[in-house]
Amino acid sequence: MGAFLFLFALLLTTISIRFVDGGNAPTGNWYGISGDYTGQHLAGIIAGGDIYLSSNFGTSWTAASGAPSANWHSISVSSSSEYMYACIFDGDIWMSSNYGAQWQVTT
């Protein structure tokens, strides 16, 4: 699976993500998911919830620390996964420049 690129567009629908490899994706209304060029590092957003990160092709997920629970709209991950941007509906744009370890509002 490592050679595949994982880019999903999940549009304003209630979707429960369950990966074919049996991953433990959090439940909720997923609004977006994005990954690096290998598909190993993924970031996903749940509306009215958290940003979730995976570093093992979606096998396991953890909530990103430093980013608020919010009504997330979209997320984007750079090809190296170092930079991540997430937008809140009618709100701020948050960014991480260290692989999702810390998040801050952009200016």
Coordinates of N, CA, C and O in Angstrom, one line a residue:
M1 N 0.8 -1.2 0.0 CA 0.0 0.0 0.0 C 0.9 1.3 0.0 O 0.3 2.3 -0.3
G2 N 2.1 1.2 0.4 CA 2.9 2.3 0.5 C 3.1 3.2 -0.7 O 3.4 4.3 -0.6
A3 N 3.0 2.6 -1.9 CA 3.2 3.3 -3.1 C 2.0 4.0 -3.6 O 2.0 4.8 -4.5
F4 N 0.9 3.9 -2.9 CA -0.4 4.5 -3.4 C -0.6 5.8 -2.7 O -0.3 6.1 -1.6
L5 N -1.1 6.7 -3.5 CA -1.4 8.1 -2.9 C -2.8 8.1 -2.4 O -3.8 7.7 -3.1
F6 N -3.0 8.5 -1.2 CA -4.3 8.6 -0.6 C -4.8 10.0 -0.6 O -4.4 10.8 0.2
L7 N -5.7 10.4 -1.5 CA -6.4 11.6 -1.5 C -7.9 11.4 -1.6 O -8.3 10.8 -2.5
F8 N -8.6 11.8 -0.6 CA -10.0 11.6 -0.6 C -10.7 13.0 -0.6 O -10.3 13.8 0.1
A9 N -11.8 13.1 -1.3 CA -12.6 14.3 -1.2 C -14.0 13.8 -0.7 O -14.7 13.0 -1.3
L10 N -14.3 14.3 0.5 CA -15.5 13.9 1.2 C -16.3 15.1 1.3 O -16.0 16.0 2.0
L11 N -17.4 15.2 0.6 CA -18.2 16.4 0.5 C -19.4 16.4 1.4 O -20.3 15.6 1.2
L12 N -19.5 17.3 2.3 CA -20.7 17.6 3.1 C -21.7 16.5 3.3 O -22.9 16.8 3.2
T13 N -21.3 15.3 3.4 CA -22.2 14.2 3.7 C -21.7 13.5 4.9 O -20.6 13.6 5.4
T14 N -22.6 12.8 5.5 CA -22.3 12.0 6.7 C -21.6 10.7 6.2 O -22.3 9.9 5.6
I15 N -20.4 10.6 6.5 CA -19.6 9.4 6.0 C -18.9 8.8 7.2 O -18.2 9.5 8.0
S16 N -19.0 7.5 7.3 CA -18.2 6.8 8.3 C -17.0 6.1 7.6 O -17.3 5.3 6.7
I17 N -15.8 6.5 7.9 CA -14.7 6.0 7.2 C -14.2 4.7 7.9 O -14.0 4.6 9.1
R18 N -14.0 3.7 7.1 CA -13.4 2.5 7.6 C -12.5 2.0 6.5 O -12.9 1.7 5.4
F19 N -11.2 1.9 6.9 CA -10.2 1.6 5.9 C -10.2 0.0 5.6 O -10.5 -0.7 6.5
V20 N -9.9 -0.3 4.4 CA -9.9 -1.7 4.1 C -9.0 -2.6 4.9 O -9.2 -3.7 5.0
D21 N -7.9 -2.0 5.4 CA -7.0 -2.7 6.2 C -7.4 -2.9 7.6 O -6.7 -3.4 8.5
G22 N -8.6 -2.5 8.0 CA -9.2 -2.7 9.3 C -8.8 -1.6 10.2 O -8.8 -1.7 11.5
G23 N -8.4 -0.4 9.7 CA -8.0 0.7 10.6 C -9.0 1.2 11.6 O -10.2 0.9 11.4
N24 N -8.6 1.8 12.6 CA -9.5 2.2 13.7 C -9.9 3.7 13.5 O -9.8 4.5 14.5
A25 N -10.4 4.1 12.4 CA -10.7 5.5 12.1 C -11.8 6.0 13.1 O -12.8 5.3 13.4
P26 N -11.6 7.2 13.7 CA -12.7 7.7 14.6 C -14.0 7.9 13.8 O -14.0 8.1 12.6
T27 N -15.1 7.8 14.5 CA -16.4 8.0 13.9 C -16.8 9.4 13.9 O -16.3 10.2 14.8
G28 N -17.6 9.8 13.0 CA -18.1 11.2 12.9 C -18.3 11.6 11.5 O -18.2 10.7 10.6
N29 N -18.7 12.8 11.3 CA -18.9 13.3 10.0 C -17.6 13.8 9.4 O -17.2 15.0 9.6
W30 N -16.9 13.0 8.6 CA -15.7 13.4 8.0 C -15.9 14.3 6.9 O -16.7 14.0 6.0
Y31 N -15.2 15.5 6.9 CA -15.4 16.4 5.8 C -14.2 16.4 4.9 O -14.3 17.0 3.8
G32 N -13.1 15.9 5.3 CA -11.9 15.9 4.4 C -10.8 15.0 4.9 O -10.7 14.8 6.1
I33 N -10.0 14.5 4.0 CA -8.8 13.8 4.4 C -7.8 14.1 3.3 O -8.1 14.2 2.1
S34 N -6.6 14.2 3.7 CA -5.5 14.5 2.8 C -4.2 13.8 3.2 O -4.1 13.4 4.4
G35 N -3.3 13.5 2.3 CA -2.1 12.8 2.7 C -0.9 13.2 1.9 O -1.0 13.9 0.9
D36 N 0.3 12.7 2.3 CA 1.5 13.0 1.6 C 1.6 12.2 0.3 O 0.7 11.4 0.0
Y37 N 2.7 12.3 -0.4 CA 2.8 11.6 -1.7 C 2.8 10.1 -1.6 O 2.6 9.4 -2.6
T38 N 3.2 9.6 -0.4 CA 3.2 8.1 -0.3 C 1.9 7.5 0.2 O 1.7 6.3 0.1
G39 N 1.1 8.4 0.9 CA -0.1 7.9 1.5 C 0.1 7.4 2.9 O -0.8 7.0 3.6
Q40 N 1.4 7.5 3.4 CA 1.7 7.0 4.8 C 1.2 8.0 5.8 O 0.6 7.6 6.8
H41 N 1.4 9.3 5.6 CA 1.0 10.3 6.5 C -0.3 10.9 6.1 O -0.4 11.6 5.0
L42 N -1.4 10.8 6.9 CA -2.7 11.3 6.6 C -3.2 12.2 7.6 O -2.8 12.1 8.8
A43 N -4.0 13.2 7.2 CA -4.7 14.1 8.2 C -6.1 14.2 7.7 O -6.4 14.3 6.6
G44 N -7.0 14.1 8.7 CA -8.5 14.1 8.4 C -9.2 15.1 9.4 O -8.7 15.3 10.5
I45 N -10.3 15.6 9.0 CA -11.1 16.5 9.8 C -12.5 15.9 10.0 O -13.1 15.4 9.0
I46 N -13.0 16.1 11.2 CA -14.4 15.7 11.5 C -15.2 17.0 11.8 O -14.7 17.8 12.6
A47 N -16.3 17.2 11.1 CA -17.1 18.4 11.4 C -17.5 18.4 12.9 O -18.0 17.4 13.4
G48 N -17.4 19.6 13.5 CA -17.7 19.7 14.9 C -16.8 18.8 15.8 O -17.2 18.5 16.9
G49 N -15.6 18.5 15.3 CA -14.7 17.6 16.1 C -13.3 18.0 15.9 O -13.0 19.2 15.8
D50 N -12.4 17.1 15.9 CA -11.0 17.3 15.9 C -10.3 17.0 14.5 O -11.0 16.5 13.6
I51 N -9.1 17.4 14.5 CA -8.2 17.0 13.4 C -7.5 15.7 13.8 O -7.0 15.6 14.9
Y52 N -7.5 14.7 12.9 CA -6.9 13.4 13.3 C -5.7 13.2 12.4 O -5.7 13.5 11.2
L53 N -4.7 12.5 12.9 CA -3.5 12.2 12.2 C -3.2 10.7 12.2 O -3.4 10.1 13.2
S54 N -2.6 10.3 11.1 CA -2.1 8.9 11.0 C -0.8 8.9 10.3 O -0.6 9.6 9.4
S55 N 0.1 8.1 10.9 CA 1.5 8.0 10.2 C 1.7 6.6 9.7 O 2.9 6.2 9.4
N56 N 0.7 5.8 9.7 CA 0.9 4.4 9.2 C -0.2 4.0 8.3 O -0.8 2.9 8.4
F57 N -0.4 4.8 7.3 CA -1.4 4.5 6.2 C -2.8 4.4 6.7 O -3.6 3.7 6.0
G58 N -3.2 5.0 7.8 CA -4.5 4.9 8.3 C -4.9 3.8 9.2 O -6.0 3.6 9.6
T59 N -3.8 3.0 9.6 CA -4.1 1.9 10.5 C -4.5 2.4 11.9 O -5.4 1.8 12.5
S60 N -3.9 3.5 12.4 CA -4.3 4.0 13.6 C -4.3 5.6 13.5 O -3.6 6.1 12.7
W61 N -5.1 6.2 14.3 CA -5.4 7.6 14.3 C -5.3 8.2 15.7 O -5.7 7.6 16.6
T62 N -4.7 9.5 15.7 CA -4.7 10.2 17.0 C -5.2 11.6 16.8 O -4.9 12.2 15.7
A63 N -5.8 12.2 17.8 CA -6.3 13.6 17.6 C -5.0 14.5 17.7 O -4.1 14.3 18.5
A64 N -5.0 15.5 16.8 CA -3.9 16.5 16.8 C -4.0 17.3 18.0 O -5.1 17.8 18.4
S65 N -2.9 17.5 18.7 CA -2.9 18.4 19.9 C -2.6 19.9 19.4 O -2.0 20.1 18.5
G66 N -3.3 20.8 20.1 CA -3.1 22.2 19.8 C -4.1 22.8 18.9 O -4.2 24.0 18.8
A67 N -4.8 21.9 18.2 CA -5.9 22.4 17.3 C -7.2 22.3 18.0 O -7.5 21.3 18.7
P68 N -8.1 23.3 17.9 CA -9.4 23.2 18.6 C -10.4 22.2 18.0 O -10.2 21.9 16.8
S69 N -11.3 21.8 18.8 CA -12.5 21.1 18.2 C -13.3 22.2 17.5 O -13.5 23.2 18.2
A70 N -13.6 22.0 16.3 CA -14.3 23.0 15.5 C -15.1 22.4 14.4 O -15.1 21.2 14.1
N71 N -15.9 23.3 13.7 CA -16.7 22.9 12.6 C -15.7 23.0 11.4 O -15.8 23.9 10.6
W72 N -14.9 22.0 11.2 CA -13.8 22.0 10.1 C -14.5 21.9 8.8 O -15.5 21.2 8.6
H73 N -13.9 22.5 7.8 CA -14.4 22.5 6.4 C -13.5 21.8 5.5 O -13.9 21.1 4.6
S74 N -12.2 22.0 5.6 CA -11.2 21.4 4.6 C -9.9 21.3 5.3 O -9.5 22.0 6.2
I75 N -9.1 20.4 4.7 CA -7.7 20.2 5.1 C -6.8 19.9 3.9 O -7.3 19.3 3.0
S76 N -5.6 20.3 4.0 CA -4.6 20.0 3.0 C -3.2 19.7 3.6 O -2.8 20.3 4.6
V77 N -2.6 18.7 3.0 CA -1.3 18.3 3.5 C -0.3 18.4 2.4 O -0.6 18.0 1.2
S78 N 0.9 18.9 2.7 CA 2.0 19.1 1.6 C 2.5 17.7 1.2 O 2.3 16.7 2.0
S79 N 3.2 17.6 0.1 CA 3.7 16.3 -0.4 C 4.6 15.6 0.6 O 4.7 14.4 0.6
S80 N 5.3 16.4 1.4 CA 6.2 15.8 2.4 C 5.5 15.6 3.8 O 6.1 15.0 4.7
S81 N 4.3 16.1 3.9 CA 3.5 16.1 5.1 C 4.0 17.0 6.2 O 3.4 17.1 7.3
E82 N 5.0 17.8 6.0 CA 5.6 18.7 7.0 C 4.6 19.9 7.2 O 4.4 20.3 8.4
Y83 N 3.9 20.4 6.2 CA 3.0 21.5 6.3 C 1.5 21.0 6.1 O 1.2 20.2 5.2
M84 N 0.7 21.5 7.0 CA -0.7 21.1 7.0 C -1.6 22.4 7.2 O -1.2 23.2 8.0
Y85 N -2.7 22.5 6.5 CA -3.6 23.6 6.7 C -5.0 23.1 6.8 O -5.4 22.2 6.1
A86 N -5.7 23.7 7.7 CA -7.1 23.3 7.9 C -8.0 24.5 8.1 O -7.6 25.5 8.8
C87 N -9.2 24.5 7.5 CA -10.1 25.7 7.6 C -11.3 25.4 8.4 O -11.9 24.3 8.2
I88 N -11.7 26.4 9.2 CA -13.0 26.2 9.9 C -14.1 27.0 9.1 O -13.8 28.1 8.6
F89 N -15.3 26.4 9.1 CA -16.4 27.1 8.4 C -16.5 28.5 9.0 O -16.6 28.7 10.3
D90 N -16.6 29.5 8.2 CA -16.7 30.9 8.6 C -15.8 31.3 9.8 O -16.1 32.0 10.7
G91 N -14.6 30.8 9.7 CA -13.6 31.0 10.8 C -12.2 31.1 10.3 O -11.9 31.5 9.2
D92 N -11.3 30.7 11.1 CA -9.9 30.8 10.9 C -9.3 29.7 10.1 O -9.9 28.7 9.9
I93 N -8.1 30.0 9.6 CA -7.3 28.9 8.9 C -6.2 28.6 9.9 O -5.4 29.5 10.4
W94 N -6.1 27.3 10.2 CA -5.0 26.8 11.1 C -3.9 26.2 10.3 O -4.2 25.6 9.3
M95 N -2.7 26.2 10.8 CA -1.6 25.6 10.1 C -0.6 24.9 11.1 O -0.6 25.3 12.2
S96 N 0.0 23.9 10.5 CA 1.1 23.2 11.3 C 2.3 23.2 10.3 O 2.2 22.9 9.1
S97 N 3.5 23.5 10.9 CA 4.7 23.4 10.1 C 5.6 22.3 10.6 O 6.8 22.3 10.3
N98 N 5.1 21.4 11.4 CA 5.9 20.4 12.0 C 5.2 19.0 12.0 O 5.1 18.4 13.1
Y99 N 4.6 18.7 10.9 CA 4.0 17.4 10.7 C 2.7 17.2 11.6 O 2.4 16.1 11.9
G100 N 2.1 18.3 11.9 CA 0.9 18.2 12.7 C 1.1 18.1 14.2 O 0.1 18.0 15.0
A101 N 2.3 18.3 14.7 CA 2.6 18.2 16.1 C 2.0 19.4 16.9 O 1.6 19.3 18.0
Q102 N 2.1 20.6 16.3 CA 1.6 21.8 16.9 C 0.8 22.6 15.8 O 1.2 22.6 14.6
W103 N -0.3 23.3 16.2 CA -1.1 24.0 15.3 C -1.2 25.5 15.8 O -1.2 25.7 17.0
Q104 N -1.4 26.4 14.9 CA -1.6 27.8 15.2 C -2.4 28.5 14.1 O -2.5 28.0 13.0
V105 N -3.1 29.5 14.5 CA -3.9 30.3 13.6 C -3.0 31.1 12.6 O -2.0 31.6 13.1
T106 N -3.3 31.1 11.3 CA -2.5 31.9 10.4 C -2.8 33.3 10.5 O -4.0 33.7 10.9
T107 N -1.9 34.2 10.1 CA -2.2 35.6 10.2 C -2.3 36.2 8.8 O -1.9 35.6 7.8

